[in-house]
mmCIF file of C-alpha atoms and ligand atoms in Angstrom:
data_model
loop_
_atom_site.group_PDB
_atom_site.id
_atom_site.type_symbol
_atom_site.label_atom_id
_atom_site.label_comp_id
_atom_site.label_asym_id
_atom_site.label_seq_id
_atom_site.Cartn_x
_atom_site.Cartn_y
_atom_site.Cartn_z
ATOM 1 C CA UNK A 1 -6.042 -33.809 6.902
ATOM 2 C CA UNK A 2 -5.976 -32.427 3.661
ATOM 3 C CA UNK A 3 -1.586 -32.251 3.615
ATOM 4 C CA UNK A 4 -1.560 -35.620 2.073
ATOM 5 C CA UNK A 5 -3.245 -34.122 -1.036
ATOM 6 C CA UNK A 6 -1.160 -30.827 -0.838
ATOM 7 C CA UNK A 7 2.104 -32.920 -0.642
ATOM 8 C CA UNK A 8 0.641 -34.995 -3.367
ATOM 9 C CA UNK A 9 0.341 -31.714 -5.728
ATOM 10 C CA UNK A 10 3.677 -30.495 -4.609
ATOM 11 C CA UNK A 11 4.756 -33.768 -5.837
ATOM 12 C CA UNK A 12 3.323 -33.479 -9.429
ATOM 13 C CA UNK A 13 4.095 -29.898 -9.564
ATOM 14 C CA UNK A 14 7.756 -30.544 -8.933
ATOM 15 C CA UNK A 15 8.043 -33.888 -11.299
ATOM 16 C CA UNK A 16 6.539 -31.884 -14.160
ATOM 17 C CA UNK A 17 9.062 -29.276 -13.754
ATOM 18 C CA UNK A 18 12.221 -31.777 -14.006
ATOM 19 C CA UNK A 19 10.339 -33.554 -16.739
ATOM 20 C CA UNK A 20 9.775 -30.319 -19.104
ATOM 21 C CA UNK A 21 13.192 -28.809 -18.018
ATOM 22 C CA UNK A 22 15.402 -31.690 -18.102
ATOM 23 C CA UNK A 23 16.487 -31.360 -14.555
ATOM 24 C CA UNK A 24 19.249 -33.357 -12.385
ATOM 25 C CA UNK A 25 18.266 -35.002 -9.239
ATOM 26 C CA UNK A 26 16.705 -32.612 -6.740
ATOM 27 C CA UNK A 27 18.060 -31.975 -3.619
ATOM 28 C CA UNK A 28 15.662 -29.767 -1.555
ATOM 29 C CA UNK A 29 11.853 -28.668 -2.161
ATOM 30 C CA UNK A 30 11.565 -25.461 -0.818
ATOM 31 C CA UNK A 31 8.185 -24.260 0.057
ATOM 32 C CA UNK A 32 6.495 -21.394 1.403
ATOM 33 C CA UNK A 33 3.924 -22.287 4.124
ATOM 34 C CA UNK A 34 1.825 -19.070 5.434
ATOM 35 C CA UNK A 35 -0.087 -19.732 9.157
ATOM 36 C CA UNK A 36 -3.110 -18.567 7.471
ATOM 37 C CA UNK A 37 -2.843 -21.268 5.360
ATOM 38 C CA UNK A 38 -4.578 -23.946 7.213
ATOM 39 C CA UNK A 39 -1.645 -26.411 6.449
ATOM 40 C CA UNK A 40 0.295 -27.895 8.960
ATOM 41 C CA UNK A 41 3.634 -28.223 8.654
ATOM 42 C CA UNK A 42 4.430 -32.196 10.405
ATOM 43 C CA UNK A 43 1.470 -33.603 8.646
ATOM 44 C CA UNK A 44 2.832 -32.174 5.257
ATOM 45 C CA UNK A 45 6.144 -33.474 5.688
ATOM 46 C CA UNK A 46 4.728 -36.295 6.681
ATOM 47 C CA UNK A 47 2.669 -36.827 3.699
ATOM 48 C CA UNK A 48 5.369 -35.909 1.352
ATOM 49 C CA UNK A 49 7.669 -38.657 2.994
ATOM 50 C CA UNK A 50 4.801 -40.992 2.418
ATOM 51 C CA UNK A 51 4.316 -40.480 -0.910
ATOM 52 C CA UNK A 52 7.894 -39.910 -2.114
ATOM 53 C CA UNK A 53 8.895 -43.246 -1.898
ATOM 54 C CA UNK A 54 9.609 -44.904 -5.466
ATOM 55 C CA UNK A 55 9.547 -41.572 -7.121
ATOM 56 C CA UNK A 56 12.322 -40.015 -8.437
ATOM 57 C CA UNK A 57 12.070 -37.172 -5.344
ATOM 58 C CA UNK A 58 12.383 -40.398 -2.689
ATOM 59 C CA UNK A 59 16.371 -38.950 -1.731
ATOM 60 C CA UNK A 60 14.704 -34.996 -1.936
ATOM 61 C CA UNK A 61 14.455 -32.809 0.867
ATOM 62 C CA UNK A 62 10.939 -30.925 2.116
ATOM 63 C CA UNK A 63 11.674 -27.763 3.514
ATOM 64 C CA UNK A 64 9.259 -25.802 4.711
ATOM 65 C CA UNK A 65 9.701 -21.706 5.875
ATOM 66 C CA UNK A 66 6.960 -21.487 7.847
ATOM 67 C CA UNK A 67 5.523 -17.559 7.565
ATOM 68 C CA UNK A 68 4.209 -15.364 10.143
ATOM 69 C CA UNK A 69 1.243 -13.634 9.899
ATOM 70 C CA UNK A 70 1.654 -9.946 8.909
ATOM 71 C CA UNK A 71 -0.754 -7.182 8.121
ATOM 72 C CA UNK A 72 -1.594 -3.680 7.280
ATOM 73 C CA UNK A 73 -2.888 -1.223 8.659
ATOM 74 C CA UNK A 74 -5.812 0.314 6.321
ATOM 75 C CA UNK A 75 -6.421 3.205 9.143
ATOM 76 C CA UNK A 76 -2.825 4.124 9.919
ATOM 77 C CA UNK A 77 -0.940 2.554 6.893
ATOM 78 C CA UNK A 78 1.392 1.244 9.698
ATOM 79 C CA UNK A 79 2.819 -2.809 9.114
ATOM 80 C CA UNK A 80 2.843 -5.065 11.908
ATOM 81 C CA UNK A 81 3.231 -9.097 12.961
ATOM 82 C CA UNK A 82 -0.201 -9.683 13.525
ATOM 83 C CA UNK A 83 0.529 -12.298 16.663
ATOM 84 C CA UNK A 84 -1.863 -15.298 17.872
ATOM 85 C CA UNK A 85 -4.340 -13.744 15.027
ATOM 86 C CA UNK A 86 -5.391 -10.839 16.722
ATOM 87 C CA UNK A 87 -5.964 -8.958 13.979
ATOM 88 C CA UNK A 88 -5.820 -5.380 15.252
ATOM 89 C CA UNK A 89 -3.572 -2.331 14.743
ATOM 90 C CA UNK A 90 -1.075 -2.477 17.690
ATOM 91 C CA UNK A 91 -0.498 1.315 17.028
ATOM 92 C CA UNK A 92 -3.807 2.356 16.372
ATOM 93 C CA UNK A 93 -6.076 -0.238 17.601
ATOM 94 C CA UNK A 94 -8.337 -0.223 14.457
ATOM 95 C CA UNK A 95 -9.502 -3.855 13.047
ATOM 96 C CA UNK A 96 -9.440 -2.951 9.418
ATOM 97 C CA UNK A 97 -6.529 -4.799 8.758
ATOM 98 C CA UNK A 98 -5.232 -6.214 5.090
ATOM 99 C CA UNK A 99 -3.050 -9.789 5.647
ATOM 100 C CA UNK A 100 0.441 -9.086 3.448
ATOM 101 C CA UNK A 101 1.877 -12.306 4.665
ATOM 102 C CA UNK A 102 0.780 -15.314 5.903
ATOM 103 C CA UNK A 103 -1.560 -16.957 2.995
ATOM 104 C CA UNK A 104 1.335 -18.269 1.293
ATOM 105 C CA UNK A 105 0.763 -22.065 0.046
ATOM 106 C CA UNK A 106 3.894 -21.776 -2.571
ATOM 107 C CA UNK A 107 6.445 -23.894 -4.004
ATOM 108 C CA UNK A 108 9.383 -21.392 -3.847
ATOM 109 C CA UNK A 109 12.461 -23.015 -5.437
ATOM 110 C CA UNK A 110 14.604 -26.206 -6.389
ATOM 111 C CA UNK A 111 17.832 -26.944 -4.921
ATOM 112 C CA UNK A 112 19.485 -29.305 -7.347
ATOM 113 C CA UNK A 113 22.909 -31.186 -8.289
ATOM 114 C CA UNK A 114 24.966 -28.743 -10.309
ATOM 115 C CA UNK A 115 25.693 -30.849 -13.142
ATOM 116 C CA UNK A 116 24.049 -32.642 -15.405
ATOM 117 C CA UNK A 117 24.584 -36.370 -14.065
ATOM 118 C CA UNK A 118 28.216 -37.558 -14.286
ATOM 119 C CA UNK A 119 29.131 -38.909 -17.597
ATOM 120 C CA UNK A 120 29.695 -42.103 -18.364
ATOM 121 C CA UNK A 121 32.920 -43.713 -19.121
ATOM 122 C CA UNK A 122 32.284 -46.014 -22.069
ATOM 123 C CA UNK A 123 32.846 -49.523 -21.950
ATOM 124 C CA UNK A 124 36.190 -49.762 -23.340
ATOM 125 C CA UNK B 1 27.845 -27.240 -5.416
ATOM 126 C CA UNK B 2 23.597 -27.138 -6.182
ATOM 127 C CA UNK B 3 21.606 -24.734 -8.347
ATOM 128 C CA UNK B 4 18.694 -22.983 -7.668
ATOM 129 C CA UNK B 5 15.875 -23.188 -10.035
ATOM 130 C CA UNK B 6 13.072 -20.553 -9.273
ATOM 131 C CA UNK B 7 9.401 -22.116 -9.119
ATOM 132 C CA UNK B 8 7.314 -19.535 -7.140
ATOM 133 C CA UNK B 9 4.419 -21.180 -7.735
ATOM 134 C CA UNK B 10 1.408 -21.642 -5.540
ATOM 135 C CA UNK B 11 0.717 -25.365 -4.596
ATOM 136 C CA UNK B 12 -2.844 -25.135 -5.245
ATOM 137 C CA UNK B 13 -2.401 -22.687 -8.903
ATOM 138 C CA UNK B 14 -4.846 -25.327 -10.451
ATOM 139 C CA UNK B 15 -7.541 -25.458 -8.031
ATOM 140 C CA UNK B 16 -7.075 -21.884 -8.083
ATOM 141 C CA UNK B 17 -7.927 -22.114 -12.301
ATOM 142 C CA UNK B 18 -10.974 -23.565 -11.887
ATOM 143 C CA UNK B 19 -12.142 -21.826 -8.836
ATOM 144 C CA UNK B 20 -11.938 -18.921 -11.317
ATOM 145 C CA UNK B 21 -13.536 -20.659 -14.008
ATOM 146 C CA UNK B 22 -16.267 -21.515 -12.019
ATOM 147 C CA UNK B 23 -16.329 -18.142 -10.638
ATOM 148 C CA UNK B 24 -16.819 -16.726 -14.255
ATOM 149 C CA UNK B 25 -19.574 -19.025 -14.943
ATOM 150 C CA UNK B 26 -21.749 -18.045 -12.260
ATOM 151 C CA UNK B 27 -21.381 -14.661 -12.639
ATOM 152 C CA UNK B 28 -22.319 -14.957 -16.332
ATOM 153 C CA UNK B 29 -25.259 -16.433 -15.266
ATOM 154 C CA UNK B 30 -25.761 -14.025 -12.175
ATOM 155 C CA UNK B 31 -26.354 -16.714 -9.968
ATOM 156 C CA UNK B 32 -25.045 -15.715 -6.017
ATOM 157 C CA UNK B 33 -22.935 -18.581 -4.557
ATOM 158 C CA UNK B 34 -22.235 -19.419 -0.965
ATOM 159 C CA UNK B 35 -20.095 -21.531 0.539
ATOM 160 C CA UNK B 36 -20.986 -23.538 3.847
ATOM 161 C CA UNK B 37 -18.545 -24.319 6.583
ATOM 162 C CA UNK B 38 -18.626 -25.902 9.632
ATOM 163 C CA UNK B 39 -17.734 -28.296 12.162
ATOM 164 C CA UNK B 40 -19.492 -31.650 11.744
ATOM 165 C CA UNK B 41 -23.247 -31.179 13.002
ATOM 166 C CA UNK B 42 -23.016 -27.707 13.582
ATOM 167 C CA UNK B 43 -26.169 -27.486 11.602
ATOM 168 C CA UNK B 44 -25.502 -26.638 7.639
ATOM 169 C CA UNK B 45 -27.887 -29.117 6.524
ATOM 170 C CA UNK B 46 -30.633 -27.916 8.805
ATOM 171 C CA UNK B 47 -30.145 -24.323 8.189
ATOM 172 C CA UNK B 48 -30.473 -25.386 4.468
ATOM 173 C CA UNK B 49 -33.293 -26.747 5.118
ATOM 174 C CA UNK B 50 -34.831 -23.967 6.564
ATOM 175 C CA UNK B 51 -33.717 -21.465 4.197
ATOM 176 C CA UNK B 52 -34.967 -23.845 0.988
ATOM 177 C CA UNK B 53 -38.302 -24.220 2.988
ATOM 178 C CA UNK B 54 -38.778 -20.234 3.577
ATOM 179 C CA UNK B 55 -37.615 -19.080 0.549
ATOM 180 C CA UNK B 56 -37.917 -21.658 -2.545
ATOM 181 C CA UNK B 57 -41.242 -19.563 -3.432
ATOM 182 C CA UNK B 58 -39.233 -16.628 -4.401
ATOM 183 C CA UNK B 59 -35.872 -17.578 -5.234
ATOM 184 C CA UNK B 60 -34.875 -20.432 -7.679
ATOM 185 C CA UNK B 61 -32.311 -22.336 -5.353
ATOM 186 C CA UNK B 62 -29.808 -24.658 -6.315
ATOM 187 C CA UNK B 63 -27.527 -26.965 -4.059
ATOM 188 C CA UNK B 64 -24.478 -29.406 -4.486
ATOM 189 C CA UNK B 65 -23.831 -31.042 -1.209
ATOM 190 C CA UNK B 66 -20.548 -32.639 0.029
ATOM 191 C CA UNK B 67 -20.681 -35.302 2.151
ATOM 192 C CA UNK B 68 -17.801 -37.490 2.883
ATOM 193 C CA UNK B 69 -19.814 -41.094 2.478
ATOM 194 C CA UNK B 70 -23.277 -40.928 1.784
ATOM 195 C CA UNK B 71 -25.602 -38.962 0.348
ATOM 196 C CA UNK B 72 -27.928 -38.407 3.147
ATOM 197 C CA UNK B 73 -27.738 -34.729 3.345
ATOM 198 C CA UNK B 74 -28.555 -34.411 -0.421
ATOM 199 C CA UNK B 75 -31.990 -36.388 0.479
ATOM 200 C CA UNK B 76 -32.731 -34.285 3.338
ATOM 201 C CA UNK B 77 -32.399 -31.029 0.851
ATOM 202 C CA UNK B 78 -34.468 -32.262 -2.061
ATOM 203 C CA UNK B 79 -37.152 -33.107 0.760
ATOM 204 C CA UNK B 80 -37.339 -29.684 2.136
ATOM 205 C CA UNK B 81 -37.902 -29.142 -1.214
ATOM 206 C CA UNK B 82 -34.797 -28.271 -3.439
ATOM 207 C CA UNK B 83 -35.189 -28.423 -6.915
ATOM 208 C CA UNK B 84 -31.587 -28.556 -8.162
ATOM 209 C CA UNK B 85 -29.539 -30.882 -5.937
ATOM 210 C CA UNK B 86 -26.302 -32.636 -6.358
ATOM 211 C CA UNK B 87 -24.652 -34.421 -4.298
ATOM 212 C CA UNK B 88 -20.959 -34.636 -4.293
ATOM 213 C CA UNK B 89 -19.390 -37.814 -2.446
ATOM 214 C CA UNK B 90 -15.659 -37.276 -1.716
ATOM 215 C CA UNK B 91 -14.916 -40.735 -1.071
ATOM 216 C CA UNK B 92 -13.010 -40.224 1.857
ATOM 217 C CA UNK B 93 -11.361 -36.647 1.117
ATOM 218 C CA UNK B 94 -12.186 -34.061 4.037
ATOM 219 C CA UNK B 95 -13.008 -31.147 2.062
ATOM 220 C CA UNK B 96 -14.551 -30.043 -1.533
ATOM 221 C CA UNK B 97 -12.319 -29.132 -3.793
ATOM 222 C CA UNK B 98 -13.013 -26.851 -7.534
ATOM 223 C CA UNK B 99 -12.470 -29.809 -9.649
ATOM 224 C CA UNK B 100 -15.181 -31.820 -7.886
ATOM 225 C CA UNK B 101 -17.502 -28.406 -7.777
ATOM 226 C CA UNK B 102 -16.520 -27.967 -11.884
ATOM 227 C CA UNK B 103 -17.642 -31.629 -12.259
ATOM 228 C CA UNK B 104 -21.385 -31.476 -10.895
ATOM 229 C CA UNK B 105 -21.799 -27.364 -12.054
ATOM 230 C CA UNK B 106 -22.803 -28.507 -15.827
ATOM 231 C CA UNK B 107 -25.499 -30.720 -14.359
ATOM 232 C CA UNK B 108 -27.438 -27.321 -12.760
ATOM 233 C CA UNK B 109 -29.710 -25.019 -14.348
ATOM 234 C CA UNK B 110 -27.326 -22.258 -13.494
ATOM 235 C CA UNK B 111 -29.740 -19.829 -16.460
ATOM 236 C CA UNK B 112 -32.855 -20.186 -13.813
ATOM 237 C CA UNK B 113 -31.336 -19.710 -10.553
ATOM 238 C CA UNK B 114 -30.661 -16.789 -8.014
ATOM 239 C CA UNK B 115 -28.698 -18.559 -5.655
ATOM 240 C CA UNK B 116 -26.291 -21.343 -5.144
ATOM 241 C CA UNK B 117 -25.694 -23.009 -1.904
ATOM 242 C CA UNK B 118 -22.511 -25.798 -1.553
ATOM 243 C CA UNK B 119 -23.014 -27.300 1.425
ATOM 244 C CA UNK B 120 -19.032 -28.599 2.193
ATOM 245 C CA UNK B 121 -17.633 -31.248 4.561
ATOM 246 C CA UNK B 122 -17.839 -30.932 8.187
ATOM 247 C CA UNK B 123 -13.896 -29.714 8.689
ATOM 248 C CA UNK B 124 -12.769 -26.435 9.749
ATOM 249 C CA UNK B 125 -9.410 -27.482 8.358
ATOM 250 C CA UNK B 126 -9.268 -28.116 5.089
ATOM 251 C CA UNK B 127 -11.714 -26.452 3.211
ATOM 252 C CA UNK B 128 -9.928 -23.091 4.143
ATOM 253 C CA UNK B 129 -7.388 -23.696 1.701
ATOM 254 C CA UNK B 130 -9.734 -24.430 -1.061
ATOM 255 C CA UNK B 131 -11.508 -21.763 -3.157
ATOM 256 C CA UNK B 132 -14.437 -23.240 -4.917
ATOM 257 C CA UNK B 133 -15.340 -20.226 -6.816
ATOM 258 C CA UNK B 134 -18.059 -18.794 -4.689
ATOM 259 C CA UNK B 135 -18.751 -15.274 -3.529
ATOM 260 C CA UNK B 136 -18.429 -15.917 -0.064
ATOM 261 C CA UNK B 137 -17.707 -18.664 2.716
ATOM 262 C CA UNK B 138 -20.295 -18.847 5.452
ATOM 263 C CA UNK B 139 -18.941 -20.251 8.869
ATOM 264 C CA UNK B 140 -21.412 -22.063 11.059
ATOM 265 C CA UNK B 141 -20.816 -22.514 14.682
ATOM 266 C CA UNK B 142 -23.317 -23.727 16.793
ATOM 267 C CA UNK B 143 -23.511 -22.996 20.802
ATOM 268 C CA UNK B 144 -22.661 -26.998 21.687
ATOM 269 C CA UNK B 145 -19.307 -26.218 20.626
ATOM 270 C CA UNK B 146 -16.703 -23.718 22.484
ATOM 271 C CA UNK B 147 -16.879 -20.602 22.178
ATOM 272 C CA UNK B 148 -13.070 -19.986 21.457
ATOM 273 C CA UNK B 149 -13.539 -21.790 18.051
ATOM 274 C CA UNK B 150 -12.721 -19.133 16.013
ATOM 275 C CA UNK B 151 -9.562 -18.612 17.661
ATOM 276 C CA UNK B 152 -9.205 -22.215 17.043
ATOM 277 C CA UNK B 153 -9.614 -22.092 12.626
ATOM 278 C CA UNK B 154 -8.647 -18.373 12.429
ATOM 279 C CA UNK B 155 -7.787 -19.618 8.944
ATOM 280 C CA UNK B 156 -11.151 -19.968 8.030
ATOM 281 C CA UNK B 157 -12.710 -17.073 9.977
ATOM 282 C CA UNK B 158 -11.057 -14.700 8.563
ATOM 283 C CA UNK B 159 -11.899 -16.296 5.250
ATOM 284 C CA UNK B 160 -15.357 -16.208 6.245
ATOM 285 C CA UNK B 161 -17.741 -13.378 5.375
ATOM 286 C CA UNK B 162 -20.686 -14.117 7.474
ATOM 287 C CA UNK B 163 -20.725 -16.265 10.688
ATOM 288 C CA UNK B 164 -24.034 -18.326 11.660
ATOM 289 C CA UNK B 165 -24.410 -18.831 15.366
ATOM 290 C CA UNK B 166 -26.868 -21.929 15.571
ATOM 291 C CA UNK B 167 -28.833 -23.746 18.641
ATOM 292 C CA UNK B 168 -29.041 -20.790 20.566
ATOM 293 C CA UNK B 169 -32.367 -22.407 21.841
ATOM 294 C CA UNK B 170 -29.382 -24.530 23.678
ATOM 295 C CA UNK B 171 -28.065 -21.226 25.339
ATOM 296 C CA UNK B 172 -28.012 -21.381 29.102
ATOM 297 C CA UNK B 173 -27.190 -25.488 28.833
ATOM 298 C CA UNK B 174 -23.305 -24.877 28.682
ATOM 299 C CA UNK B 175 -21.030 -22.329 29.177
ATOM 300 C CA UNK B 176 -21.094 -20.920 25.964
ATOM 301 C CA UNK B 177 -20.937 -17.511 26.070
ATOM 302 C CA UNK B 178 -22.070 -15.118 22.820
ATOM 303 C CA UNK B 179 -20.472 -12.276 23.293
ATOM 304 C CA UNK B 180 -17.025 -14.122 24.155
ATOM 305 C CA UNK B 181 -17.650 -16.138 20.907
ATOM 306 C CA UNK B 182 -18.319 -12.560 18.250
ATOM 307 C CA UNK B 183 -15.594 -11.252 20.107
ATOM 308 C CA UNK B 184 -13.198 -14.073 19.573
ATOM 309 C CA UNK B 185 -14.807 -14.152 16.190
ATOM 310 C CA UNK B 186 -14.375 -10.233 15.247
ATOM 311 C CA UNK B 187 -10.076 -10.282 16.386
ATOM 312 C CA UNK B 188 -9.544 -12.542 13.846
ATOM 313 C CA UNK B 189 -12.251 -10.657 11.396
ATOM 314 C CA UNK B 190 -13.725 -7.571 12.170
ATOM 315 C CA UNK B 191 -16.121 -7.351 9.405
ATOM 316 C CA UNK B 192 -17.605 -10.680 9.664
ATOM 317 C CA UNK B 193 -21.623 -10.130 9.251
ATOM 318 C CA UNK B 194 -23.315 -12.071 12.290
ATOM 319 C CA UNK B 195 -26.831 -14.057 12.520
ATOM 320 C CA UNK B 196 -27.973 -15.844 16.088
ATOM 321 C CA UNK B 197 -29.902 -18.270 15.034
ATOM 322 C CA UNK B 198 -31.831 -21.561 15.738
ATOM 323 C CA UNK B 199 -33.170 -24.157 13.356
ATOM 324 C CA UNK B 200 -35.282 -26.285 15.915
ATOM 325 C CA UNK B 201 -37.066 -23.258 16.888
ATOM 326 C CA UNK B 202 -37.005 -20.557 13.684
ATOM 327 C CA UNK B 203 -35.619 -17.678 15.775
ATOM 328 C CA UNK B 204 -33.820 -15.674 14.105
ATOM 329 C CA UNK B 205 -33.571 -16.794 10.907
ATOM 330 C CA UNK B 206 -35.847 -13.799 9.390
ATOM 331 C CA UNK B 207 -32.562 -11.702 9.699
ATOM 332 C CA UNK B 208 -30.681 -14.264 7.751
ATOM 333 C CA UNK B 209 -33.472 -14.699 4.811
ATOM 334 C CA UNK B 210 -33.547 -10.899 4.318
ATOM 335 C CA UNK B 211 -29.890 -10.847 4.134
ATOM 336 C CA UNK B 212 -30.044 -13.642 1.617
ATOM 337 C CA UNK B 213 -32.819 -11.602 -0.045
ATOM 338 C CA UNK B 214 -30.374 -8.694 -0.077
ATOM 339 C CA UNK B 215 -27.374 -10.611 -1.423
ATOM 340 C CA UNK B 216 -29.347 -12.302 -4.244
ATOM 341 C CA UNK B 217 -30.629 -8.410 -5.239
ATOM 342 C CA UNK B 218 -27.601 -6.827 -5.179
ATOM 343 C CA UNK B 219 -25.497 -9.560 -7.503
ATOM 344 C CA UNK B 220 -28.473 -9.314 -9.965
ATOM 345 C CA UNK B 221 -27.777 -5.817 -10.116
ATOM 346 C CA UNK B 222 -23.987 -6.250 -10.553
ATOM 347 C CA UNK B 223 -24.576 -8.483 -13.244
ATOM 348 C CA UNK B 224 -27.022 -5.793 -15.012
ATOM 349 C CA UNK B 225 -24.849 -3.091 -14.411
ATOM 350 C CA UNK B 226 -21.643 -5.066 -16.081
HETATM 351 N N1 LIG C 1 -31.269 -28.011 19.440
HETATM 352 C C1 LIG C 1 -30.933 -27.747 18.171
HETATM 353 N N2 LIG C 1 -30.493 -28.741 17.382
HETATM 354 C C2 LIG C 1 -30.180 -28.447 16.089
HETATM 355 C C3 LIG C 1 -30.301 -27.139 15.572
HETATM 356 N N3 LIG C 1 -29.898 -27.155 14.279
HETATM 357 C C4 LIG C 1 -29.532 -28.431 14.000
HETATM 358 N N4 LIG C 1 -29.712 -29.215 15.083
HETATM 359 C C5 LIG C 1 -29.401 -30.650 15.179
HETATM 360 O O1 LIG C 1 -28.007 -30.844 15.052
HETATM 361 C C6 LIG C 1 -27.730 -32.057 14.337
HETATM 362 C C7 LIG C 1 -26.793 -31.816 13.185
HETATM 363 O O2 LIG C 1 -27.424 -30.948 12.253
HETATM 364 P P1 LIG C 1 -27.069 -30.948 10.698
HETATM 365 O O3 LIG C 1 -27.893 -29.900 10.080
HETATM 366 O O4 LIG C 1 -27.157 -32.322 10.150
HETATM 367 O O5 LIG C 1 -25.554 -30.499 10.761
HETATM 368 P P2 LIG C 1 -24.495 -30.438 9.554
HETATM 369 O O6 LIG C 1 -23.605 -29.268 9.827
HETATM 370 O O7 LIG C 1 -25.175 -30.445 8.245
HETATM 371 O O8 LIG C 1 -23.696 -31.788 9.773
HETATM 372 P P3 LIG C 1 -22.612 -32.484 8.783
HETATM 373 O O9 LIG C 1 -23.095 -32.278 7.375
HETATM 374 O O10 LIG C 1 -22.611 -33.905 9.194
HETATM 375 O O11 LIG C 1 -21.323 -31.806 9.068
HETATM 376 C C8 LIG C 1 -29.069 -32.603 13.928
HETATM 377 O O12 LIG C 1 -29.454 -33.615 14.836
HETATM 378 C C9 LIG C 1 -30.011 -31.426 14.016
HETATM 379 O O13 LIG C 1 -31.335 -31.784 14.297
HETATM 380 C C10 LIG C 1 -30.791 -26.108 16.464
HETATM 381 O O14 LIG C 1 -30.913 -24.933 16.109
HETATM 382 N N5 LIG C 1 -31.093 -26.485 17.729
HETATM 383 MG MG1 LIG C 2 -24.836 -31.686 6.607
HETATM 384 ZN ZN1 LIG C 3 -3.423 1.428 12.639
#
């Protein structure tokens, strides 16, 4: 179970970016989870919504767009979904096959409130 | 009404850094790295052992050994007669990670040795994700487990260069079949290099040493061609 630590990077990674660029509250994490990427995607959530709490991501969103695995073809050149990791040409059977998707372990983008937060009305 | 700001940035950039770092560091020094996979008890340890006793006359070997409480395994390698050892306790974490590897690699004589062994926690899980800087991940399996394992962790055997087969003095005690485990084992990676082996009775390690032999040569050379 090593999605508590990857939640806890995505964490850090994510409050660094809204300290250095000054950012509003954040509404959704998106994140890029490849099945070759030996993370699961319940025990990440999981481990995000464990960690979030008191942190300024606590009302934040995990998504996560789980990826397929696809390769490529080094014989034939042909692409393919490479399905329950068989990973063999379905056109021309060969084995020498290249992943092109499916190792992703990325933080893709930041949904977050349009404006800066709502001004204040001074104390009159 | 949100925005969108772009990160496209990979979770795991900094262990990534240092994996690199490392990576550099060892190749400066042309030592040839290996890193050592496996279910818990599938046998890294002893095949260490075996390997350090066979071959410590003729190759300078060093070892950092994770282990998730003790340091037991790091005893048993400086017994069979190690001369650079470190152990790495993770404290509880299920996998080695660069940073700890960065941590120990200034303590070893990386100038006088061939080959590096790390020796990671038992977990086909986690330590997939995590480069550590080495040339190449080793995957042991031994024949008490199933034989559909690899289609089990395809993560990590199809990050996996070489696959040990170990106990295969317990062949014929289960249903365990070989050639239903290197076939499961070549779908996911058809040009995994494969050694049947077994460390309670020594057969079949000779192929392994002379690959190891081979391996060690052939990064020299790299290094003195660079
Ligand atoms: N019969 C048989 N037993 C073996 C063989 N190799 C290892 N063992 C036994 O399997 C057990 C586990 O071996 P280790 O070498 O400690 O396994 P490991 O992968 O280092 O284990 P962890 O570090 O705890 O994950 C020990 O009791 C060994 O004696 C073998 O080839 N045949
Ligand atoms: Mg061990
Ligand atoms: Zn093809």
């Amino acid at each position: 179970m090593h999605e508590l630590s990857i939640a806890d990077s995505i964490i850090k990674t994510v409050l660094h970016e809204i300290e250095v660029k000054q950012l509003p509250a954040v509404k959704r994490i998106v994140v890029r989870i490849g099945a070759l990427s030996g993370v699961v995607p319940d025990a990440l959530e999981f481990g995000f919504e464990a960690l979030v709490i008191d942190t300024p991501l606590e009302r934040s969103r995990l998504v996560i767009e789980y990826l397929p695995v696809r390769g490529k073809c080094r014989e034939c050149g042909k692409d393919f979904e490479v399905e329950n990791f068989l990973f063999a040409c379905p056109h021309c059977a060969s084995g020498a096959v290249d992943v092109t998707q499916g190792e992703e372990l990325d933080i893709a983008y930041l949904d977050v409130e349009d404006e800066s937060p709502p001004e204040r009305h001074a104390p009159s | 009404m949100t925005g969108k700001i772009t990160l496209e940035k990979k979770v795991l950039s900094e262990n990534d850094r240092l994996a690199a770092e490392i990576r550099q560091v060892l190749n400066r020094n042309g030592v040839a790295a290996l890193n050592l996979v496996s279910s818990p008890g599938s046998g890294k340890t002893s095949l260490l052992e075996k390997t350090i006793g066979a071959l410590a006359g003729e190759l300078r070997i060093g070892l950092i050994a994770g282990d998730v409480q003790t340091d037991n395994d790091a005893v048993r390698l400086v017994k069979a007669g190690a001369r650079m050892v470190r152990p790495i306790v993770t404290g509880g974490a299920c996998h080695l990670d660069a940073r700890m590897v960065s941590r120990v690699l200034p303590e070893l004589d990386l100038e006088n040795m061939d080959l590096l062994f790390v020796e990671n926690v038992g977990n086909l899980v986690c330590p997939s994700s995590y480069d550590l800087g080495e040339d190449m991940k080793v995957v042991v399996i031994s024949t008490t487990e199933g034989d559909d394992k690899p289609l089990k962790y395809p993560a990590m055997f199809r990050r996996s260069s070489v696959m040990v087969i170990n106990k295969i003095d317990l062949l014929g005690t289960s249903d365990f079949d070989m050639e239903n485990v290197k076939a499961n084992a070549r779908s996911i990676n058809a040009g995994l290099t494969i050694f049947d082996v077994s460390c309670r009775t020594g057969e079949g390690l000779e192929s392994w040493f002379a690959w190891l032999r081979a391996f060690v040569a052939e990064k020299k050379q790299g290094m003195h061609g660079a």
